[in-house]
PDB file of C-alpha atoms in Angstrom:
ATOM      1  CA  MET A  18     -10.952   5.054  15.834  1.00  0.00           C
ATOM      2  CA  GLY A  19      -9.107   3.097  13.153  1.00  0.00           C
ATOM      3  CA  LYS A  20      -5.368   2.564  13.257  1.00  0.00           C
ATOM      4  CA  ILE A  21      -3.162   2.502  10.158  1.00  0.00           C
ATOM      5  CA  ILE A  22      -0.078   0.262  10.452  1.00  0.00           C
ATOM      6  CA  ALA A  23       2.588   0.025   7.740  1.00  0.00           C
ATOM      7  CA  ILE A  24       4.660  -3.171   7.588  1.00  0.00           C
ATOM      8  CA  ALA A  25       8.012  -2.071   6.212  1.00  0.00           C
ATOM      9  CA  ASN A  26      11.619  -3.099   5.681  1.00  0.00           C
ATOM     10  CA  GLN A  27      13.622  -2.329   2.539  1.00  0.00           C
ATOM     11  CA  LYS A  28      15.192  -5.791   2.711  1.00  0.00           C
ATOM     12  CA  GLY A  29      13.320  -8.453   0.739  1.00  0.00           C
ATOM     13  CA  GLY A  30      12.453 -11.850   2.180  1.00  0.00           C
ATOM     14  CA  VAL A  31      12.079 -10.773   5.812  1.00  0.00           C
ATOM     15  CA  GLY A  32       8.413 -11.739   6.153  1.00  0.00           C
ATOM     16  CA  LYS A  33       6.608  -8.460   5.354  1.00  0.00           C
ATOM     17  CA  THR A  34       3.903  -9.984   3.162  1.00  0.00           C
ATOM     18  CA  THR A  35       3.590 -13.122   5.316  1.00  0.00           C
ATOM     19  CA  THR A  36       3.053 -10.820   8.304  1.00  0.00           C
ATOM     20  CA  SER A  37       0.628  -8.517   6.456  1.00  0.00           C
ATOM     21  CA  VAL A  38      -1.611 -11.367   5.245  1.00  0.00           C
ATOM     22  CA  ASN A  39      -1.587 -13.448   8.425  1.00  0.00           C
ATOM     23  CA  LEU A  40      -1.841 -10.551  10.869  1.00  0.00           C
ATOM     24  CA  ALA A  41      -4.831  -9.218   8.883  1.00  0.00           C
ATOM     25  CA  ALA A  42      -6.528 -12.640   8.950  1.00  0.00           C
ATOM     26  CA  CYS A  43      -5.845 -13.142  12.673  1.00  0.00           C
ATOM     27  CA  LEU A  44      -7.147  -9.666  13.583  1.00  0.00           C
ATOM     28  CA  GLY A  45     -10.239 -10.465  11.495  1.00  0.00           C
ATOM     29  CA  ALA A  46     -10.673 -13.794  13.284  1.00  0.00           C
ATOM     30  CA  LEU A  47     -10.572 -11.861  16.582  1.00  0.00           C
ATOM     31  CA  ASP A  48     -13.587  -9.813  15.418  1.00  0.00           C
ATOM     32  CA  LYS A  49     -11.677  -6.752  14.241  1.00  0.00           C
ATOM     33  CA  LYS A  50     -12.619  -5.139  10.921  1.00  0.00           C
ATOM     34  CA  VAL A  51      -9.473  -5.020   8.787  1.00  0.00           C
ATOM     35  CA  LEU A  52      -8.422  -3.487   5.479  1.00  0.00           C
ATOM     36  CA  LEU A  53      -5.176  -4.675   3.894  1.00  0.00           C
ATOM     37  CA  ILE A  54      -3.615  -2.319   1.324  1.00  0.00           C
ATOM     38  CA  ASP A  55      -1.194  -4.121  -0.988  1.00  0.00           C
ATOM     39  CA  SER A  56       1.430  -1.499  -1.814  1.00  0.00           C
ATOM     40  CA  ASP A  57       3.945  -3.883  -3.399  1.00  0.00           C
ATOM     41  CA  PRO A  58       3.982  -4.276  -7.225  1.00  0.00           C
ATOM     42  CA  GLN A  59       4.678  -8.004  -6.733  1.00  0.00           C
ATOM     43  CA  ALA A  60       1.073  -8.256  -5.444  1.00  0.00           C
ATOM     44  CA  ASN A  61       1.868 -11.264  -3.232  1.00  0.00           C
ATOM     45  CA  ALA A  62      -0.448 -10.089  -0.439  1.00  0.00           C
ATOM     46  CA  SER A  63      -3.294  -9.910  -2.953  1.00  0.00           C
ATOM     47  CA  SER A  64      -2.765 -13.429  -4.336  1.00  0.00           C
ATOM     48  CA  GLY A  65      -2.076 -14.676  -0.778  1.00  0.00           C
ATOM     49  CA  LEU A  66      -5.663 -13.780   0.120  1.00  0.00           C
ATOM     50  CA  GLY A  67      -7.147 -15.412  -2.962  1.00  0.00           C
ATOM     51  CA  VAL A  68      -7.400 -12.354  -5.263  1.00  0.00           C
ATOM     52  CA  ASP A  69      -6.909 -13.078  -8.978  1.00  0.00           C
ATOM     53  CA  VAL A  70      -4.256 -10.446  -9.708  1.00  0.00           C
ATOM     54  CA  GLU A  71      -4.777 -10.663 -13.487  1.00  0.00           C
ATOM     55  CA  LYS A  72      -8.409  -9.574 -13.151  1.00  0.00           C
ATOM     56  CA  ILE A  73      -7.801  -6.465 -11.047  1.00  0.00           C
ATOM     57  CA  LYS A  74      -9.373  -3.365 -12.584  1.00  0.00           C
ATOM     58  CA  LEU A  75      -9.050  -0.998  -9.613  1.00  0.00           C
ATOM     59  CA  GLY A  76      -6.372  -1.190  -6.934  1.00  0.00           C
ATOM     60  CA  THR A  77      -3.508   0.637  -5.248  1.00  0.00           C
ATOM     61  CA  TYR A  78      -2.191   1.960  -8.572  1.00  0.00           C
ATOM     62  CA  GLN A  79      -5.463   3.722  -9.471  1.00  0.00           C
ATOM     63  CA  LEU A  80      -5.832   4.888  -5.861  1.00  0.00           C
ATOM     64  CA  LEU A  81      -2.413   6.596  -5.846  1.00  0.00           C
ATOM     65  CA  GLU A  82      -3.148   8.146  -9.230  1.00  0.00           C
ATOM     66  CA  HIS A  83      -6.440   9.393  -7.698  1.00  0.00           C
ATOM     67  CA  ASN A  84      -8.320   7.756 -10.585  1.00  0.00           C
ATOM     68  CA  CYS A  85     -10.701   6.033  -8.181  1.00  0.00           C
ATOM     69  CA  THR A  86     -11.843   6.310  -4.590  1.00  0.00           C
ATOM     70  CA  ALA A  87     -10.717   3.879  -1.907  1.00  0.00           C
ATOM     71  CA  GLU A  88     -14.286   2.587  -1.647  1.00  0.00           C
ATOM     72  CA  GLU A  89     -14.245   1.689  -5.361  1.00  0.00           C
ATOM     73  CA  ALA A  90     -10.917  -0.171  -5.035  1.00  0.00           C
ATOM     74  CA  ILE A  91     -11.860  -2.262  -1.977  1.00  0.00           C
ATOM     75  CA  GLN A  92     -12.581  -5.974  -2.481  1.00  0.00           C
ATOM     76  CA  LYS A  93     -13.776  -8.653  -0.078  1.00  0.00           C
ATOM     77  CA  THR A  94     -11.362 -11.506   0.652  1.00  0.00           C
ATOM     78  CA  SER A  95     -11.860 -15.105   1.700  1.00  0.00           C
ATOM     79  CA  ALA A  96     -10.711 -14.184   5.239  1.00  0.00           C
ATOM     80  CA  THR A  97     -13.377 -13.224   7.797  1.00  0.00           C
ATOM     81  CA  ASN A  98     -13.685  -9.444   8.369  1.00  0.00           C
ATOM     82  CA  VAL A  99     -10.808  -8.707   5.959  1.00  0.00           C
ATOM     83  CA  ASP A 100     -11.076  -6.449   2.898  1.00  0.00           C
ATOM     84  CA  ILE A 101      -8.237  -5.619   0.512  1.00  0.00           C
ATOM     85  CA  ILE A 102      -7.138  -2.914  -1.900  1.00  0.00           C
ATOM     86  CA  PRO A 103      -5.168  -5.156  -4.268  1.00  0.00           C
ATOM     87  CA  SER A 104      -1.979  -4.484  -6.170  1.00  0.00           C
ATOM     88  CA  HIS A 105      -0.863  -5.160  -9.728  1.00  0.00           C
ATOM     89  CA  ILE A 106       2.491  -5.140 -11.536  1.00  0.00           C
ATOM     90  CA  ASP A 107       1.423  -1.756 -13.053  1.00  0.00           C
ATOM     91  CA  LEU A 108       2.200  -0.239  -9.645  1.00  0.00           C
ATOM     92  CA  VAL A 109       5.897  -0.428 -10.517  1.00  0.00           C
ATOM     93  CA  ALA A 110       5.419   2.654 -12.770  1.00  0.00           C
ATOM     94  CA  ILE A 111       3.996   4.875 -10.034  1.00  0.00           C
ATOM     95  CA  GLU A 112       7.328   6.363  -8.898  1.00  0.00           C
ATOM     96  CA  ILE A 113       8.001   7.706 -12.415  1.00  0.00           C
ATOM     97  CA  GLU A 114       4.430   8.869 -13.004  1.00  0.00           C
ATOM     98  CA  LEU A 115       4.219  10.841  -9.758  1.00  0.00           C
ATOM     99  CA  VAL A 116       7.729  12.318  -9.946  1.00  0.00           C
ATOM    100  CA  ASN A 117       6.531  15.840 -10.806  1.00  0.00           C
ATOM    101  CA  VAL A 118       3.288  15.730  -8.839  1.00  0.00           C
ATOM    102  CA  GLU A 119       3.031  18.152  -5.942  1.00  0.00           C
ATOM    103  CA  LYS A 120       2.756  16.540  -2.489  1.00  0.00           C
ATOM    104  CA  ARG A 121       3.307  13.107  -4.045  1.00  0.00           C
ATOM    105  CA  GLU A 122       4.252  11.661  -0.618  1.00  0.00           C
ATOM    106  CA  TYR A 123       0.681  12.342   0.591  1.00  0.00           C
ATOM    107  CA  MET A 124      -1.266  10.538  -2.166  1.00  0.00           C
ATOM    108  CA  LEU A 125      -2.124   7.494  -0.021  1.00  0.00           C
ATOM    109  CA  HIS A 126      -2.853   9.620   3.052  1.00  0.00           C
ATOM    110  CA  GLN A 127      -5.310  11.758   1.050  1.00  0.00           C
ATOM    111  CA  ALA A 128      -6.968   8.672  -0.448  1.00  0.00           C
ATOM    112  CA  ILE A 129      -7.608   6.712   2.770  1.00  0.00           C
ATOM    113  CA  ASN A 130      -7.727   9.239   5.614  1.00  0.00           C
ATOM    114  CA  SER A 131     -11.420  10.036   5.192  1.00  0.00           C
ATOM    115  CA  PHE A 132     -12.567   6.466   5.829  1.00  0.00           C
ATOM    116  CA  LYS A 133      -9.950   5.144   8.295  1.00  0.00           C
ATOM    117  CA  ASN A 134     -12.632   4.946  10.985  1.00  0.00           C
ATOM    118  CA  ASN A 135     -14.601   2.413   8.901  1.00  0.00           C
ATOM    119  CA  TYR A 136     -12.020  -0.175  10.038  1.00  0.00           C
ATOM    120  CA  ASP A 137     -10.387  -1.142  13.330  1.00  0.00           C
ATOM    121  CA  PHE A 138      -7.072  -1.678  11.539  1.00  0.00           C
ATOM    122  CA  ILE A 139      -5.701  -0.728   8.126  1.00  0.00           C
ATOM    123  CA  LEU A 140      -2.500  -2.648   7.321  1.00  0.00           C
ATOM    124  CA  ILE A 141      -0.188  -1.566   4.478  1.00  0.00           C
ATOM    125  CA  ASP A 142       2.113  -4.187   2.952  1.00  0.00           C
ATOM    126  CA  CYS A 143       5.106  -2.151   1.739  1.00  0.00           C
ATOM    127  CA  ALA A 144       7.425  -2.819  -1.204  1.00  0.00           C
ATOM    128  CA  PRO A 145      11.009  -3.953  -0.398  1.00  0.00           C
ATOM    129  CA  SER A 146      12.503  -0.502  -0.996  1.00  0.00           C
ATOM    130  CA  LEU A 147      12.609   2.953   0.567  1.00  0.00           C
ATOM    131  CA  GLY A 148      11.112   4.600  -2.535  1.00  0.00           C
ATOM    132  CA  LEU A 149       7.957   6.635  -3.046  1.00  0.00           C
ATOM    133  CA  LEU A 150       5.574   3.729  -2.348  1.00  0.00           C
ATOM    134  CA  THR A 151       7.048   3.113   1.107  1.00  0.00           C
ATOM    135  CA  LEU A 152       7.241   6.855   1.776  1.00  0.00           C
ATOM    136  CA  ASN A 153       3.515   7.139   0.979  1.00  0.00           C
ATOM    137  CA  ALA A 154       2.772   4.277   3.371  1.00  0.00           C
ATOM    138  CA  LEU A 155       4.818   5.809   6.210  1.00  0.00           C
ATOM    139  CA  THR A 156       3.234   9.236   5.647  1.00  0.00           C
ATOM    140  CA  ALA A 157      -0.257   7.707   5.831  1.00  0.00           C
ATOM    141  CA  ALA A 158       0.432   5.410   8.804  1.00  0.00           C
ATOM    142  CA  ASP A 159      -0.009   5.868  12.544  1.00  0.00           C
ATOM    143  CA  SER A 160       2.722   3.318  13.228  1.00  0.00           C
ATOM    144  CA  VAL A 161       5.095   0.876  11.570  1.00  0.00           C
ATOM    145  CA  ILE A 162       5.918  -2.795  12.199  1.00  0.00           C
ATOM    146  CA  ILE A 163       9.466  -3.731  11.147  1.00  0.00           C
ATOM    147  CA  PRO A 164       9.945  -7.473  10.479  1.00  0.00           C
ATOM    148  CA  ILE A 165      13.529  -8.678  11.051  1.00  0.00           C
ATOM    149  CA  GLN A 166      14.554 -12.178  10.043  1.00  0.00           C
ATOM    150  CA  CYS A 167      16.759 -14.115  12.485  1.00  0.00           C
ATOM    151  CA  GLU A 168      19.603 -14.491   9.997  1.00  0.00           C
ATOM    152  CA  TYR A 169      23.142 -13.278   9.458  1.00  0.00           C
ATOM    153  CA  PHE A 170      22.488  -9.869   7.867  1.00  0.00           C
ATOM    154  CA  ALA A 171      19.412  -9.160  10.010  1.00  0.00           C
ATOM    155  CA  LEU A 172      20.468  -5.758  11.300  1.00  0.00           C
ATOM    156  CA  GLU A 173      22.073  -4.648   8.045  1.00  0.00           C
ATOM    157  CA  GLY A 174      20.064  -1.771   6.601  1.00  0.00           C
ATOM    158  CA  LEU A 175      17.975  -1.376   9.753  1.00  0.00           C
ATOM    159  CA  GLY A 176      19.772   1.889  10.586  1.00  0.00           C
ATOM    160  CA  LYS A 177      18.866   3.236   7.150  1.00  0.00           C
ATOM    161  CA  LEU A 178      15.192   2.344   7.665  1.00  0.00           C
ATOM    162  CA  LEU A 179      15.154   3.947  11.129  1.00  0.00           C
ATOM    163  CA  ASN A 180      16.723   7.107   9.633  1.00  0.00           C
ATOM    164  CA  THR A 181      13.999   7.148   6.956  1.00  0.00           C
ATOM    165  CA  ILE A 182      11.356   6.824   9.688  1.00  0.00           C
ATOM    166  CA  LYS A 183      12.973   9.729  11.609  1.00  0.00           C
ATOM    167  CA  SER A 184      12.993  11.823   8.442  1.00  0.00           C
ATOM    168  CA  VAL A 185       9.286  11.040   7.792  1.00  0.00           C
ATOM    169  CA  GLN A 186       8.503  11.982  11.418  1.00  0.00           C
ATOM    170  CA  LYS A 187      10.322  15.299  10.972  1.00  0.00           C
ATOM    171  CA  ILE A 188       8.960  16.283   7.536  1.00  0.00           C
ATOM    172  CA  HIS A 189       5.768  14.393   6.633  1.00  0.00           C
ATOM    173  CA  ASN A 190       4.162  12.690   9.642  1.00  0.00           C
ATOM    174  CA  LYS A 191       5.129  13.814  13.125  1.00  0.00           C
ATOM    175  CA  ASN A 192       2.706  11.302  14.699  1.00  0.00           C
ATOM    176  CA  LEU A 193       4.360   8.186  13.187  1.00  0.00           C
ATOM    177  CA  ASP A 194       5.300   5.658  15.892  1.00  0.00           C
ATOM    178  CA  ILE A 195       7.208   2.399  15.749  1.00  0.00           C
ATOM    179  CA  GLU A 196       4.634  -0.265  16.666  1.00  0.00           C
ATOM    180  CA  GLY A 197       7.434  -2.753  17.175  1.00  0.00           C
ATOM    181  CA  LEU A 198      10.234  -4.859  15.732  1.00  0.00           C
ATOM    182  CA  LEU A 199       9.027  -8.342  14.838  1.00  0.00           C
ATOM    183  CA  LEU A 200      11.508 -11.215  14.790  1.00  0.00           C
ATOM    184  CA  THR A 201      10.666 -13.693  12.002  1.00  0.00           C
ATOM    185  CA  MET A 202      11.996 -17.036  10.728  1.00  0.00           C
ATOM    186  CA  TYR A 203      13.256 -17.902  14.203  1.00  0.00           C
ATOM    187  CA  ASP A 204      14.630 -21.421  14.718  1.00  0.00           C
ATOM    188  CA  SER A 205      15.429 -22.152  18.363  1.00  0.00           C
ATOM    189  CA  ARG A 206      17.815 -24.970  17.316  1.00  0.00           C
ATOM    190  CA  LEU A 207      20.127 -22.546  15.514  1.00  0.00           C
ATOM    191  CA  ARG A 208      22.746 -20.657  17.481  1.00  0.00           C
ATOM    192  CA  LEU A 209      22.569 -17.828  14.928  1.00  0.00           C
ATOM    193  CA  SER A 210      18.827 -17.334  15.503  1.00  0.00           C
ATOM    194  CA  ASN A 211      19.430 -17.015  19.230  1.00  0.00           C
ATOM    195  CA  GLN A 212      22.343 -14.604  18.696  1.00  0.00           C
ATOM    196  CA  VAL A 213      20.183 -12.334  16.514  1.00  0.00           C
ATOM    197  CA  LEU A 214      17.356 -12.522  19.069  1.00  0.00           C
ATOM    198  CA  ASP A 215      19.725 -11.480  21.889  1.00  0.00           C
ATOM    199  CA  GLU A 216      21.333  -8.716  19.824  1.00  0.00           C
ATOM    200  CA  VAL A 217      18.007  -7.170  18.780  1.00  0.00           C
ATOM    201  CA  LYS A 218      16.713  -7.256  22.372  1.00  0.00           C
ATOM    202  CA  ILE A 219      19.930  -5.663  23.702  1.00  0.00           C
ATOM    203  CA  HIS A 220      19.751  -2.833  21.132  1.00  0.00           C
ATOM    204  CA  PHE A 221      16.006  -2.184  21.069  1.00  0.00           C
ATOM    205  CA  HIS A 222      14.625  -3.400  24.438  1.00  0.00           C
ATOM    206  CA  ASP A 223      10.862  -2.721  24.684  1.00  0.00           C
ATOM    207  CA  MET A 224      10.542  -1.926  20.975  1.00  0.00           C
ATOM    208  CA  VAL A 225      10.702  -5.682  20.228  1.00  0.00           C
ATOM    209  CA  PHE A 226       7.406  -7.606  20.157  1.00  0.00           C
ATOM    210  CA  LYS A 227       7.141 -10.380  22.757  1.00  0.00           C
ATOM    211  CA  THR A 228       5.733 -12.615  19.995  1.00  0.00           C
ATOM    212  CA  ILE A 229       8.373 -14.251  17.797  1.00  0.00           C
ATOM    213  CA  ILE A 230       7.442 -15.789  14.438  1.00  0.00           C
ATOM    214  CA  GLN A 231       9.052 -19.212  14.238  1.00  0.00           C
ATOM    215  CA  ARG A 232      10.219 -20.819  11.039  1.00  0.00           C
ATOM    216  CA  ASN A 233       7.288 -22.921   9.843  1.00  0.00           C
ATOM    217  CA  VAL A 234       6.763 -24.930   6.624  1.00  0.00           C
ATOM    218  CA  LYS A 235       2.990 -24.336   6.679  1.00  0.00           C
ATOM    219  CA  LEU A 236       3.534 -20.560   6.546  1.00  0.00           C
ATOM    220  CA  GLY A 237       5.348 -21.036   3.240  1.00  0.00           C
ATOM    221  CA  GLU A 238       2.676 -23.362   1.832  1.00  0.00           C
ATOM    222  CA  ALA A 239      -0.445 -21.328   2.648  1.00  0.00           C
ATOM    223  CA  PRO A 240      -0.045 -18.545  -0.004  1.00  0.00           C
ATOM    224  CA  SER A 241      -0.012 -21.069  -2.864  1.00  0.00           C
ATOM    225  CA  TYR A 242      -3.591 -21.968  -1.835  1.00  0.00           C
ATOM    226  CA  GLY A 243      -4.617 -18.288  -1.612  1.00  0.00           C
ATOM    227  CA  GLU A 244      -5.199 -18.688   2.117  1.00  0.00           C
ATOM    228  CA  SER A 245      -3.878 -17.236   5.355  1.00  0.00           C
ATOM    229  CA  ILE A 246      -2.266 -19.576   7.877  1.00  0.00           C
ATOM    230  CA  ILE A 247      -5.301 -19.771  10.185  1.00  0.00           C
ATOM    231  CA  TYR A 248      -7.484 -21.018   7.322  1.00  0.00           C
ATOM    232  CA  TYR A 249      -4.814 -23.287   5.889  1.00  0.00           C
ATOM    233  CA  ASP A 250      -3.778 -24.905   9.184  1.00  0.00           C
ATOM    234  CA  VAL A 251      -5.154 -23.382  12.379  1.00  0.00           C
ATOM    235  CA  ASN A 252      -3.149 -25.820  14.538  1.00  0.00           C
ATOM    236  CA  SER A 253       0.221 -24.919  13.022  1.00  0.00           C
ATOM    237  CA  LYS A 254       2.980 -23.060  14.841  1.00  0.00           C
ATOM    238  CA  GLY A 255       2.579 -20.196  12.350  1.00  0.00           C
ATOM    239  CA  ALA A 256      -1.125 -19.765  13.178  1.00  0.00           C
ATOM    240  CA  THR A 257      -0.364 -19.767  16.921  1.00  0.00           C
ATOM    241  CA  ASN A 258       2.392 -17.155  16.444  1.00  0.00           C
ATOM    242  CA  TYR A 259       0.306 -14.761  14.343  1.00  0.00           C
ATOM    243  CA  LEU A 260      -2.731 -15.054  16.634  1.00  0.00           C
ATOM    244  CA  SER A 261      -0.400 -14.175  19.513  1.00  0.00           C
ATOM    245  CA  LEU A 262       0.900 -11.140  17.561  1.00  0.00           C
ATOM    246  CA  ALA A 263      -2.665  -9.989  16.788  1.00  0.00           C
ATOM    247  CA  LYS A 264      -3.593 -10.214  20.491  1.00  0.00           C
ATOM    248  CA  GLU A 265      -0.418  -8.318  21.448  1.00  0.00           C
ATOM    249  CA  ILE A 266      -1.266  -5.498  19.028  1.00  0.00           C
ATOM    250  CA  ILE A 267      -4.898  -5.326  20.196  1.00  0.00           C
ATOM    251  CA  SER A 268      -3.743  -5.161  23.828  1.00  0.00           C
ATOM    252  CA  LYS A 269      -1.512  -2.147  23.047  1.00  0.00           C
ATOM    253  CA  GLN A 270      -4.388  -0.037  21.680  1.00  0.00           C
TER     254      GLN A 270
END
């Protein structure tokens, strides 16, 4: 039975796409069949797995418009066992185009639900907003991973996201769970990083993943080569962290 996990936070720069790409690649490396859906108009997850964004003919935009099937939009990636439904800047228009469409929050759910069992995991990289794209992802998902960077405004806006998740649970998707809160960009040398770590653990207890993603230069370099961290540098701290996260998620199933 496949599991659909949205990776969401309306704050930008918290590590959503880094997590989506590298978690997908690490799950694939652990022999899981993975589909990554790039639901962000910036299309960074697509280019981060070596897709030429300019050449995309079918992707998330066409899927949400129901102009193609999911099977038609799926592409292979350079990562083992990882397929992708890529994004394109055109996706930015979707909120306006679907504004008068009935059940517009269920477009992604309708498009992917029939084949979710073709994969062990379907990951959705969400846009940095709480608009229609993220709402579609949360309505389609079984659970959500919330990346939180270990920086000053880490918890700002988290309440709003949790309220959105509660609202989705009440109205659109009663089965939506929180897979976990993932601390990213952690630097053990910084007092602030440790303060954020302590604060998140005090507030959210068991909801916080045991794995913490440490600040790592290689993680920032890998996307420019169109590769995930385990293909770019398998011995790096980033690769070790994301493999640990993949194992933690597999163990929870």
